[in-house]
PDB file of C-alpha atoms and ligand atoms in Angstrom:
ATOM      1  CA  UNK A   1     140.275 119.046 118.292  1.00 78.00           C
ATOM      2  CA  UNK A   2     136.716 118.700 119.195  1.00 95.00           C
ATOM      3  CA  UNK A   3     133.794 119.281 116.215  1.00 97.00           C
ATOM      4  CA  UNK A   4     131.281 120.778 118.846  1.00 98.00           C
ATOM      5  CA  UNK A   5     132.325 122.538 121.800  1.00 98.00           C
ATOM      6  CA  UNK A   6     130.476 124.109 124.405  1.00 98.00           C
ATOM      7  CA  UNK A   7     131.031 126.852 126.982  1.00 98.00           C
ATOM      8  CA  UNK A   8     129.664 127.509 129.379  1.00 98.00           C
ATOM      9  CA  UNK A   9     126.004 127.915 127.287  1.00 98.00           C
ATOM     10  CA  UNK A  10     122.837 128.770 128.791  1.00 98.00           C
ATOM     11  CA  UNK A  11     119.419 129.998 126.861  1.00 98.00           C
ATOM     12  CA  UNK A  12     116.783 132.001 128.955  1.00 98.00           C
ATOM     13  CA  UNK A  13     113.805 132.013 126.644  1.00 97.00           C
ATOM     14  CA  UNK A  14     111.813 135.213 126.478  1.00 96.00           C
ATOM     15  CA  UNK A  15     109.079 134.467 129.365  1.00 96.00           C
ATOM     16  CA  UNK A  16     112.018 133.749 131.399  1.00 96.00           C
ATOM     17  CA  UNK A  17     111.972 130.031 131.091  1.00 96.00           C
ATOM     18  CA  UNK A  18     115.221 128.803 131.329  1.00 97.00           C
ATOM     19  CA  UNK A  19     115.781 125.883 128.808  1.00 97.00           C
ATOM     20  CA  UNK A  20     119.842 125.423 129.546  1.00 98.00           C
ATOM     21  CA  UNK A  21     122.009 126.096 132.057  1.00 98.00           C
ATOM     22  CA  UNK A  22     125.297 126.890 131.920  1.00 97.00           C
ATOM     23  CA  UNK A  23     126.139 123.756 129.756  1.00 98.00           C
ATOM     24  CA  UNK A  24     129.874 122.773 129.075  1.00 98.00           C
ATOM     25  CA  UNK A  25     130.618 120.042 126.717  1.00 98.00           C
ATOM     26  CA  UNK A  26     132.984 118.849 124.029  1.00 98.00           C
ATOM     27  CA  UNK A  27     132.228 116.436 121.158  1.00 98.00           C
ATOM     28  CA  UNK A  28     134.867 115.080 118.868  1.00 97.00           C
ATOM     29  CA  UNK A  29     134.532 113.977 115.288  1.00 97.00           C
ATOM     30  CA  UNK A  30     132.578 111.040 114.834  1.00 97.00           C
ATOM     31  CA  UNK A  31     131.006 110.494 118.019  1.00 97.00           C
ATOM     32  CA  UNK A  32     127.770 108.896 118.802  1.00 98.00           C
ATOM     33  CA  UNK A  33     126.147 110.688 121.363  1.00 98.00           C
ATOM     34  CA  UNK A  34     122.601 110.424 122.527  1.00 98.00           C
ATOM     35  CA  UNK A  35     120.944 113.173 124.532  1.00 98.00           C
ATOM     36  CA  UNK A  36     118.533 111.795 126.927  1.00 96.00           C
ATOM     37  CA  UNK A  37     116.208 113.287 130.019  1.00 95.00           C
ATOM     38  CA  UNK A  38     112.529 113.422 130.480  1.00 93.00           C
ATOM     39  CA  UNK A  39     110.102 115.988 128.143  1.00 93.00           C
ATOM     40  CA  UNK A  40     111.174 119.510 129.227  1.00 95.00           C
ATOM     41  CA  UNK A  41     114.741 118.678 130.402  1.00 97.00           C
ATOM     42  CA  UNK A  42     116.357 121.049 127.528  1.00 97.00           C
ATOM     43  CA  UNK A  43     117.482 118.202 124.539  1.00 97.00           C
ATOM     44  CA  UNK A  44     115.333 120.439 121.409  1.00 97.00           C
ATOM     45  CA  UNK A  45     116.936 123.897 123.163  1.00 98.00           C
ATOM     46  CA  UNK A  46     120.550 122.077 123.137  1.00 98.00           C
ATOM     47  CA  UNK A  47     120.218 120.891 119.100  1.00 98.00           C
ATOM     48  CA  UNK A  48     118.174 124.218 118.793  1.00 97.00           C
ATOM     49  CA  UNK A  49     121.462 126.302 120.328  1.00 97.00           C
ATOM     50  CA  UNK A  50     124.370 124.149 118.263  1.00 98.00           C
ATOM     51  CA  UNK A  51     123.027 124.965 115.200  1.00 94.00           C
ATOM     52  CA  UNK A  52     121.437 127.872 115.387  1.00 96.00           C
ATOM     53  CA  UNK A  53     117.623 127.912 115.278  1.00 94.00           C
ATOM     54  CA  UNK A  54     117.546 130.047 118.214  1.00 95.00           C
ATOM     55  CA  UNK A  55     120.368 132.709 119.828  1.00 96.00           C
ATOM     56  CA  UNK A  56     121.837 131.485 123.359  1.00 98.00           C
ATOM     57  CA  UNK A  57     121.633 134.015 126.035  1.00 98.00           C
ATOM     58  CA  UNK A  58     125.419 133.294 127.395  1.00 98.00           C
ATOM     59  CA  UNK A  59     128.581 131.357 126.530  1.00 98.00           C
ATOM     60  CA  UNK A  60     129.689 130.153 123.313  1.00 98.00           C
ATOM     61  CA  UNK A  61     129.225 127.503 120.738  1.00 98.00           C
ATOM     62  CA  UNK A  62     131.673 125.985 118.051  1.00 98.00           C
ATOM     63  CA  UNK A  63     131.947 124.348 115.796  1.00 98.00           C
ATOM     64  CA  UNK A  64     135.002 122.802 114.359  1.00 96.00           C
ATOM     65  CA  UNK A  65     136.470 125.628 116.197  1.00 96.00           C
ATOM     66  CA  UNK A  66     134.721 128.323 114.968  1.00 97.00           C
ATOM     67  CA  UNK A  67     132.475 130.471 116.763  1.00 98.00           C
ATOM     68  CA  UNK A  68     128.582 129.561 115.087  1.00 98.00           C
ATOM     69  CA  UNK A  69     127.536 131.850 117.744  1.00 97.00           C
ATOM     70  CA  UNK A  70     129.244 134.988 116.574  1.00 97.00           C
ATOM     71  CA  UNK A  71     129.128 133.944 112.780  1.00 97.00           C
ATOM     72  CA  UNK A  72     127.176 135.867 110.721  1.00 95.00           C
ATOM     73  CA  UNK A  73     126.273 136.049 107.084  1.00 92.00           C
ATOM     74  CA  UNK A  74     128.258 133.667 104.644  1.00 91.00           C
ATOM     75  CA  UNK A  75     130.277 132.061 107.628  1.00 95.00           C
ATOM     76  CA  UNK A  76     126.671 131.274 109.072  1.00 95.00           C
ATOM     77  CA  UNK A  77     125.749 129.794 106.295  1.00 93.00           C
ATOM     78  CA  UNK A  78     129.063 127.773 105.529  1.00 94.00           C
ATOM     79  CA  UNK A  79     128.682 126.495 109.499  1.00 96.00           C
ATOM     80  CA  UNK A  80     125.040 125.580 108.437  1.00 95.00           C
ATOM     81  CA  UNK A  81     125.857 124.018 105.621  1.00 95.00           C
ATOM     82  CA  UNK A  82     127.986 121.010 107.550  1.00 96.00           C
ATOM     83  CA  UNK A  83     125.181 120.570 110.142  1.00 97.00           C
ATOM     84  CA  UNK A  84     122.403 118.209 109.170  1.00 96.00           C
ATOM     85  CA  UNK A  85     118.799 118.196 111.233  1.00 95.00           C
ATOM     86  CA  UNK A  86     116.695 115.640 111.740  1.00 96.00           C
ATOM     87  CA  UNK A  87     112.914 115.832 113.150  1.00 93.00           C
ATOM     88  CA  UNK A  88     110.985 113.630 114.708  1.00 91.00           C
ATOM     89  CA  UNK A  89     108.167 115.254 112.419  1.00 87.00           C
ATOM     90  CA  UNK A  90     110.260 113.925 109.328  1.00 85.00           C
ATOM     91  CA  UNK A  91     109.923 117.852 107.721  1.00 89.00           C
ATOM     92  CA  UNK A  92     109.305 116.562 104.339  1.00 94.00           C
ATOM     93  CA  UNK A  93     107.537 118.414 101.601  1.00 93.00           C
ATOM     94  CA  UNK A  94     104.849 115.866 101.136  1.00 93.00           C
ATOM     95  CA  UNK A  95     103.383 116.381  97.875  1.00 94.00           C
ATOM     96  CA  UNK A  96     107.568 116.500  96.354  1.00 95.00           C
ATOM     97  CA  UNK A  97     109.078 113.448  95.136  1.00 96.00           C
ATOM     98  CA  UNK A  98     111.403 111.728  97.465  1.00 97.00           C
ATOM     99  CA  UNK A  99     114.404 112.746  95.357  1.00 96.00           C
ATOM    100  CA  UNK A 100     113.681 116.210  95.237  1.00 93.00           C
ATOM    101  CA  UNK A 101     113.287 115.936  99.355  1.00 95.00           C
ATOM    102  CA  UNK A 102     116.793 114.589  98.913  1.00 96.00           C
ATOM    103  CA  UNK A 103     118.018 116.844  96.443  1.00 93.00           C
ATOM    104  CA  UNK A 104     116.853 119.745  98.730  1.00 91.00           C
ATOM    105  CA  UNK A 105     120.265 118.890 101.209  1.00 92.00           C
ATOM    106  CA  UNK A 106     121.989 120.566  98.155  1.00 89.00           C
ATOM    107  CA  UNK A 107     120.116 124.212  98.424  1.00 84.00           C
ATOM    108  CA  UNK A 108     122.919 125.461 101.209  1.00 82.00           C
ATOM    109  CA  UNK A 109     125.291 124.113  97.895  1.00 84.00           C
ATOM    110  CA  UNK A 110     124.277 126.574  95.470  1.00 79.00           C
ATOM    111  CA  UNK A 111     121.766 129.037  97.454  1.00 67.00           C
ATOM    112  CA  UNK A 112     117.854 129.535  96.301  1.00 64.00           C
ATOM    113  CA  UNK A 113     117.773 130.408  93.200  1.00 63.00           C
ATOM    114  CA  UNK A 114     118.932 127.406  91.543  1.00 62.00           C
ATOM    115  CA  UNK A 115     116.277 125.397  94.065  1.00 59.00           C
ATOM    116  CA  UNK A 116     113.159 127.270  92.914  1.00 62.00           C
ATOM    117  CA  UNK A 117     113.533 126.607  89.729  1.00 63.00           C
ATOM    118  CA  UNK A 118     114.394 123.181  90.383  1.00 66.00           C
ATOM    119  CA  UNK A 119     117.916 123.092  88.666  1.00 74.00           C
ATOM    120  CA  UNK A 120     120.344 120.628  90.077  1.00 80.00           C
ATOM    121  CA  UNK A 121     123.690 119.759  88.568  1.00 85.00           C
ATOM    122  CA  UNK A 122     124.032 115.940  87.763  1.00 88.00           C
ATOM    123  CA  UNK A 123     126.546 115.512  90.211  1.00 90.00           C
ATOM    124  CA  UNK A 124     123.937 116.801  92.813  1.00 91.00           C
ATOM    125  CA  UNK A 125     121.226 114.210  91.273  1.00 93.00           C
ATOM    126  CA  UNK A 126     124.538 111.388  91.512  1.00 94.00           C
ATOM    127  CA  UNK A 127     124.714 112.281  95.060  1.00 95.00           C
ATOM    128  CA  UNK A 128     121.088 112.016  96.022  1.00 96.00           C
ATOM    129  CA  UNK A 129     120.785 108.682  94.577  1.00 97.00           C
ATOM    130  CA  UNK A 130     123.758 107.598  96.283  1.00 97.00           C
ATOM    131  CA  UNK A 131     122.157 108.876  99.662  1.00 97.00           C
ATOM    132  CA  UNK A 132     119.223 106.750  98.601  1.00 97.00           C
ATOM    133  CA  UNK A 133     121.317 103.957  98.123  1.00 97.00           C
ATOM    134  CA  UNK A 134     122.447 104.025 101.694  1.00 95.00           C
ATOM    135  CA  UNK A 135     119.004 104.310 103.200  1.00 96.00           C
ATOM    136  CA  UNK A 136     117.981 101.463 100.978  1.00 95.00           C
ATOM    137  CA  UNK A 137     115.523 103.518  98.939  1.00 97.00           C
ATOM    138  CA  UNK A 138     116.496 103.859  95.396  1.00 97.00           C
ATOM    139  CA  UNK A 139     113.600 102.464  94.435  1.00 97.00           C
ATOM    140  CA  UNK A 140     111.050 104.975  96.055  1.00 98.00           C
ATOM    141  CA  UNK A 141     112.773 108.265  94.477  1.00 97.00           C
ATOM    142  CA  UNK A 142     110.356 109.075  91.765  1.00 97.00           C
ATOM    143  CA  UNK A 143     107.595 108.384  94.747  1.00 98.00           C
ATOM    144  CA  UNK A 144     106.005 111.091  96.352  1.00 97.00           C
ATOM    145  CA  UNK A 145     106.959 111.692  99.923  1.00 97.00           C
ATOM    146  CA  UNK A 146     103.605 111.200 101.499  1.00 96.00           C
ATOM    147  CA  UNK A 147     103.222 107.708 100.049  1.00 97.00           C
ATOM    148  CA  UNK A 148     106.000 106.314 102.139  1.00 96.00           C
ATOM    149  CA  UNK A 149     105.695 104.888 105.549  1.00 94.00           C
ATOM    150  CA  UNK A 150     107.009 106.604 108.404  1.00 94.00           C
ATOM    151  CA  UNK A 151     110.069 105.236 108.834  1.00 94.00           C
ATOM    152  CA  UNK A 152     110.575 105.349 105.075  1.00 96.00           C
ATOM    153  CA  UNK A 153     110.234 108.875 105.352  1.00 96.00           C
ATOM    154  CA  UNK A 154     112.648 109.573 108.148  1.00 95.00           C
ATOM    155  CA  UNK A 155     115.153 107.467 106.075  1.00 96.00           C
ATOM    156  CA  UNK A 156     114.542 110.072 102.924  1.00 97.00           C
ATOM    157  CA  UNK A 157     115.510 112.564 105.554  1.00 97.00           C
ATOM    158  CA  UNK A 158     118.621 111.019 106.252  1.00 97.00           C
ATOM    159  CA  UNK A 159     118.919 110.716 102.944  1.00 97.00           C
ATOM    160  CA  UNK A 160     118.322 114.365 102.730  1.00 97.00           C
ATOM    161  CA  UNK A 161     121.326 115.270 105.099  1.00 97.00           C
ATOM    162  CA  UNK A 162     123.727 112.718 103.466  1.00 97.00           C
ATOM    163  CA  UNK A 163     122.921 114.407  99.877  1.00 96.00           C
ATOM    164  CA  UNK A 164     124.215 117.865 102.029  1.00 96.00           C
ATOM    165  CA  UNK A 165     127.219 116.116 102.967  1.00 96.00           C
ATOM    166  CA  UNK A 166     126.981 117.556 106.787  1.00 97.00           C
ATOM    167  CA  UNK A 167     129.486 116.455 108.838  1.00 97.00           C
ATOM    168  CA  UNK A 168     127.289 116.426 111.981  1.00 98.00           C
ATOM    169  CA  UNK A 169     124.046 115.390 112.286  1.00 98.00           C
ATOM    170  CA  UNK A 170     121.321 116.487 115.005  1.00 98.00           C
ATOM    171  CA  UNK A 171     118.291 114.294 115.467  1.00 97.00           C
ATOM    172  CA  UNK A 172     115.448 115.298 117.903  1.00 97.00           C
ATOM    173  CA  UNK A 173     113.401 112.724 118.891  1.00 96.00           C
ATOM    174  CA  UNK A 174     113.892 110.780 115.129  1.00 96.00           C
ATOM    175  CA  UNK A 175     112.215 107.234 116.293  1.00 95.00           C
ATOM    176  CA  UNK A 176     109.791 109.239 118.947  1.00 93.00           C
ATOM    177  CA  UNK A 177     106.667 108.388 116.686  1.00 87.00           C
ATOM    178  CA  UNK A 178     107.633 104.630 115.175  1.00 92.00           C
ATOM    179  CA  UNK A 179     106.974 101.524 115.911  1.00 94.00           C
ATOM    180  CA  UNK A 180     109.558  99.500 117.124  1.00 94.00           C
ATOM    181  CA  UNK A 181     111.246  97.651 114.066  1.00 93.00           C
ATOM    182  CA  UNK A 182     111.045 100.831 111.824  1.00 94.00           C
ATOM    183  CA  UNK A 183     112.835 102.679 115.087  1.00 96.00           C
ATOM    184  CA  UNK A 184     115.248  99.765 114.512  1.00 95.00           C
ATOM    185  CA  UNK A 185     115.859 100.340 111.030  1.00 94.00           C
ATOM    186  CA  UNK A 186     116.132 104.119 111.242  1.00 95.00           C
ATOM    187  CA  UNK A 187     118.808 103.964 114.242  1.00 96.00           C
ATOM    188  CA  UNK A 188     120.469 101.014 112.015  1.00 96.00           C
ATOM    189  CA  UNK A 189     120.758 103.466 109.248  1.00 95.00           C
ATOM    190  CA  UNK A 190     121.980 106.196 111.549  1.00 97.00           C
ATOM    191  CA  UNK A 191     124.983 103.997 113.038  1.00 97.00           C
ATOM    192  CA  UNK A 192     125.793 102.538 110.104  1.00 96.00           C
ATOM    193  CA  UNK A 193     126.196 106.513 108.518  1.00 95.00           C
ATOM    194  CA  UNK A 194     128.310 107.399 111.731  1.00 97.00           C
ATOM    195  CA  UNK A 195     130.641 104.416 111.724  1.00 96.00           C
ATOM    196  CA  UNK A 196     131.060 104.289 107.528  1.00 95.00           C
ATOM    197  CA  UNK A 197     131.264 108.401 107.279  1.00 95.00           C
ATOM    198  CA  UNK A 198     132.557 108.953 110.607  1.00 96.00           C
ATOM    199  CA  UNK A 199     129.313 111.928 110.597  1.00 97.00           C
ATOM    200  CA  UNK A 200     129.254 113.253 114.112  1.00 98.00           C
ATOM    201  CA  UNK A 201     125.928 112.096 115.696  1.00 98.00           C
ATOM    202  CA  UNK A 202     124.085 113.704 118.172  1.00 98.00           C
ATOM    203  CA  UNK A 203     120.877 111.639 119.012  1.00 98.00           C
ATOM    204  CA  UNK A 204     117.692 112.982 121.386  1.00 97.00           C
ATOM    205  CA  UNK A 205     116.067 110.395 122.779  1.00 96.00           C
ATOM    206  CA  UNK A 206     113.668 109.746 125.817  1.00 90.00           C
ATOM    207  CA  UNK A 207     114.021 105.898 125.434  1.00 91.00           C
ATOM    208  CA  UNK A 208     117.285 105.276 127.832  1.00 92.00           C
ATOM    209  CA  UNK A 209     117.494 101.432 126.438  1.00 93.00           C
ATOM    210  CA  UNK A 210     117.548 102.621 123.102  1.00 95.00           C
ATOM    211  CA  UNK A 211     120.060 105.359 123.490  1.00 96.00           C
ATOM    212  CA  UNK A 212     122.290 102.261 125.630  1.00 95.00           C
ATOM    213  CA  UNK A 213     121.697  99.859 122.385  1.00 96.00           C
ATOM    214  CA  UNK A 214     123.102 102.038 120.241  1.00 97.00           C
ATOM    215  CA  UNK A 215     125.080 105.516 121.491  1.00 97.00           C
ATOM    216  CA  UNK A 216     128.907 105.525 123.216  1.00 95.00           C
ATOM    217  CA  UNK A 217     128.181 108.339 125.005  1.00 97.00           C
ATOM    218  CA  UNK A 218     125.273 109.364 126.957  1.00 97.00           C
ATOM    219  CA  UNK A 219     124.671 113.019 128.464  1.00 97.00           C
ATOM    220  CA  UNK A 220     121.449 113.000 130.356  1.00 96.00           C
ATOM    221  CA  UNK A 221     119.530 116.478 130.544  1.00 97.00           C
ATOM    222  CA  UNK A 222     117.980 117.618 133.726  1.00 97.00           C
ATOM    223  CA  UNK A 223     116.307 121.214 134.220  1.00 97.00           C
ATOM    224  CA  UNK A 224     118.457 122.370 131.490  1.00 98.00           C
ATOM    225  CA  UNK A 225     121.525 121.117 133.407  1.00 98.00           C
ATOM    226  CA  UNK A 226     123.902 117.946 132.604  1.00 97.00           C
ATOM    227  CA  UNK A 227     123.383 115.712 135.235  1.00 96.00           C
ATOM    228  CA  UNK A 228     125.489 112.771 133.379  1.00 95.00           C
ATOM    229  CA  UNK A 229     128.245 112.997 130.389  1.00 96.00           C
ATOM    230  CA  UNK A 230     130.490 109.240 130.319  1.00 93.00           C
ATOM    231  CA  UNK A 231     130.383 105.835 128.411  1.00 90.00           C
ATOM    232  CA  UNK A 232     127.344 103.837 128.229  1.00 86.00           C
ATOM    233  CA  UNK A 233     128.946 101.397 130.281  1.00 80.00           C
ATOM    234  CA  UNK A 234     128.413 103.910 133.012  1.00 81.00           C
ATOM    235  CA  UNK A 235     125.012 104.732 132.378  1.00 76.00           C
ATOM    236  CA  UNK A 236     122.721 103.350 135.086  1.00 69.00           C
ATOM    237  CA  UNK A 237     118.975 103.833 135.774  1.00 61.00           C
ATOM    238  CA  UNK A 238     119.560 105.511 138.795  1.00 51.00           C
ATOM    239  CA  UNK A 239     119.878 109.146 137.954  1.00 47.00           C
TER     240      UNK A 239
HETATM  241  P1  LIG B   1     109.064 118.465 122.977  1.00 56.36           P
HETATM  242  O1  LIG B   1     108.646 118.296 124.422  1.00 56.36           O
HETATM  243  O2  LIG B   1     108.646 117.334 122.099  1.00 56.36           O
HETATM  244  O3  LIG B   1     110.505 118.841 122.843  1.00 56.36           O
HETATM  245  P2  LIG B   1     107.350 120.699 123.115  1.00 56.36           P
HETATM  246  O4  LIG B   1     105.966 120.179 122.971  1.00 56.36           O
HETATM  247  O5  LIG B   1     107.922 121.041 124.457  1.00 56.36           O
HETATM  248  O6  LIG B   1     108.299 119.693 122.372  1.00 56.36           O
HETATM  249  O7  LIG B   1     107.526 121.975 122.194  1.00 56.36           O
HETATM  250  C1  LIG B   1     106.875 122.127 120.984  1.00 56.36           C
HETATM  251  C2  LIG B   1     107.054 123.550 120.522  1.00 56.36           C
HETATM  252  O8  LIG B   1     106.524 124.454 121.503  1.00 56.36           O
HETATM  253  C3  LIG B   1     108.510 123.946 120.345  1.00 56.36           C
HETATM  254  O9  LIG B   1     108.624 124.723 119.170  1.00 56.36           O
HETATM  255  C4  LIG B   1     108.865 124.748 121.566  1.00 56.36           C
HETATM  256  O10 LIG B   1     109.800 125.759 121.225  1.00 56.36           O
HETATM  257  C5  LIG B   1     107.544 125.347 121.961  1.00 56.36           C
HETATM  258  N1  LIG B   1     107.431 125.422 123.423  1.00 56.36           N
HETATM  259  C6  LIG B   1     107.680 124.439 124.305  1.00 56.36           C
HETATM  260  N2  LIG B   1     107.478 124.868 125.569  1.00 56.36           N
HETATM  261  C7  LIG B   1     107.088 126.151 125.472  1.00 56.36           C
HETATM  262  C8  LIG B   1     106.741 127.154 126.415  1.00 56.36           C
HETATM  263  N3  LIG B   1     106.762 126.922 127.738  1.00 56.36           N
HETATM  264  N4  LIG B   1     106.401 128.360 125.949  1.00 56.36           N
HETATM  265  C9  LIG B   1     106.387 128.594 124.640  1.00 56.36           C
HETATM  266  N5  LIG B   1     106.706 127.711 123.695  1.00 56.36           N
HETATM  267  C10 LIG B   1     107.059 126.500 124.100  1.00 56.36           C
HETATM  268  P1  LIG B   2     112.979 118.580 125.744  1.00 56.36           P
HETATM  269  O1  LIG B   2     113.422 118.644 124.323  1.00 56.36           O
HETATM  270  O2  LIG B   2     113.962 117.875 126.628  1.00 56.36           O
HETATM  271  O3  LIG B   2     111.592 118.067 125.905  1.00 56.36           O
HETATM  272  P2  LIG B   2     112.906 121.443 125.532  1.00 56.36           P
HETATM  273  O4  LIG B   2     114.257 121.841 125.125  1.00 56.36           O
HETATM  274  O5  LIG B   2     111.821 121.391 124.512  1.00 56.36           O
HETATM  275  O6  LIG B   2     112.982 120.074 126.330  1.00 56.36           O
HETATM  276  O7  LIG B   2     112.411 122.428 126.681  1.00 56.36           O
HETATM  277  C1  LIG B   2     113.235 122.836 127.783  1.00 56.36           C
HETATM  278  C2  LIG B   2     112.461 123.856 128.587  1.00 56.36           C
HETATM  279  O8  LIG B   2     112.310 125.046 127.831  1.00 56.36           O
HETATM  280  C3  LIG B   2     111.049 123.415 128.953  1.00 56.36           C
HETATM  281  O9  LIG B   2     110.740 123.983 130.211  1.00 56.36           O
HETATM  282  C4  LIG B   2     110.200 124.029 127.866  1.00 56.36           C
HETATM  283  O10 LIG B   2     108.881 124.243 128.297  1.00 56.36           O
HETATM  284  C5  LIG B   2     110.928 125.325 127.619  1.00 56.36           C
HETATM  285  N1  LIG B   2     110.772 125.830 126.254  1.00 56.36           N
HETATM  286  C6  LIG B   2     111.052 125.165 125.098  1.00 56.36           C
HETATM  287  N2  LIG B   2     110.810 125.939 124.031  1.00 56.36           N
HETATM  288  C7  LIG B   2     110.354 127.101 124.532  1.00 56.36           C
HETATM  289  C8  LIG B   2     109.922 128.326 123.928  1.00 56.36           C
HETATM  290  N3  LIG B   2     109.929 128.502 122.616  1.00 56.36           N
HETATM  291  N4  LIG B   2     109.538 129.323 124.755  1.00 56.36           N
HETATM  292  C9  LIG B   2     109.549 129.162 126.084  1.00 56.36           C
HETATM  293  N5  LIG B   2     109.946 128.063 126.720  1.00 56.36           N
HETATM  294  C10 LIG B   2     110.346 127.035 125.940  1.00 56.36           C
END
């Protein structure tokens, strides 16, 4: 059965722009997929659609077989809840320690409440130091999110979605603004989550080498249209 299937999807924005078009596509559990395709070729509207940031105009989205795009209320939220996000803008709260940015994957656990005041059950603190173990940054939790580098702060927000225990992940553009061994170390941490937790990755990229070093699949993006979906094997630079 797949985890994220696609029907024939497309999303018209409001001044008529159309960001996909009639998209079909089926992902299964624990794939590695990267998205790639120049700037404006549809890869933020495609994350955007699958989890829900923004209403598609047509088709239908779901995920492990349930409609996301007809869910509303708690079965939104429960969807939500198993799909982590990933930014290329890290979406920290800077001036928060680096646990609490971790321990904030647990808010879709226990709703708002509980996060405002800033009460987490131990198990919740057990599981954001475990997610900090994986990421290598135990050491940094008590550190305020700002201090870190860049790609230490992208690895808090992996962190961040392992502490939420998604079962997919969604990453737009998460290396766009590193350097290139912190890209390294972030897309390490990324396959190493995938093949250990068997998370279902979805990956944006613009970088076609990177997405070939590292993804099985590749679906490249074009006007909002899939212009390639196979094995990396089969991905060549003439597209
Ligand atoms: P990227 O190319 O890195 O995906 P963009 O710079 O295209 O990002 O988009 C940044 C923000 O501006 C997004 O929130 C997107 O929704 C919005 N945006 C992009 N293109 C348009 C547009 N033509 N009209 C209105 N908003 C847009
Ligand atoms: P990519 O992520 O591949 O750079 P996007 O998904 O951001 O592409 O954009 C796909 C198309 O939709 C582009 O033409 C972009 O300008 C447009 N677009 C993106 N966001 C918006 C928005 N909020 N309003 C209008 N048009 C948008």
């Amino acid at each position: 059965a797949a985890m994220i299937k696609l029907t024939n999807v497309s999303k018209v924005y409001p001044n008529q722009t159309k960001g996909l078009q009639q998209i079909h596509l089926s992902i299964d559990q624990g794939e590695f997929v990267a998205v790639v395709g120049l700037s404006g070729a549809g890869k933020s509207t495609l994350l955007r659609a699958i989890n829900r940031l923004h209403d598609i105009t047509e088709g239908d989205i779901e995920i492990h077989g349930a409609s996301i795009t007809r869910a509303e209320g708690r079965q939104l939220r429960m969807l939500r809840r198993d799909i982590g996000m990933i930014f290329q803008g890290f979406n920290l709260v800077k001036r928060s320690s680096v646990l609490r940015n971790v321990l904030a994957g647990r808010v879709g656990h226990h709703g708002t409440l509980r996060t405002i005041l800033g009460l987490f059950p131990k198990q919740d603190v057990d599981l954001a130091f475990e997610a900090l173990a994986r990421v290598n940054l135990i050491e940094k939790a008590y550190a305020r999110a700002d201090e870190l580098s860049g790609g230490q702060q992208q690895r808090v927000a992996i962190a961040r979605v392992l502490a939420q225990e998604a079962k997919i992940i969604l990453a737009d553009e998460p290396v766009a603004s590193l350097d290139p061994l912190t890209t390294k170390q972030v897309m390490d941490d990324l396959l190493h989550i995938n093949q250990e937790l068997k998370i279902t990755t979805i990956i944006n990229l613009h970088d076609i080498d990177l997405a070939r070093a590292y993804a099985t699949r590749i679906i490249g993006l074009r006007a909002g249209e899939i212009v390639f979906d196979g094995p990396v094997e089969e991905a060549t630079d003439e597209r």
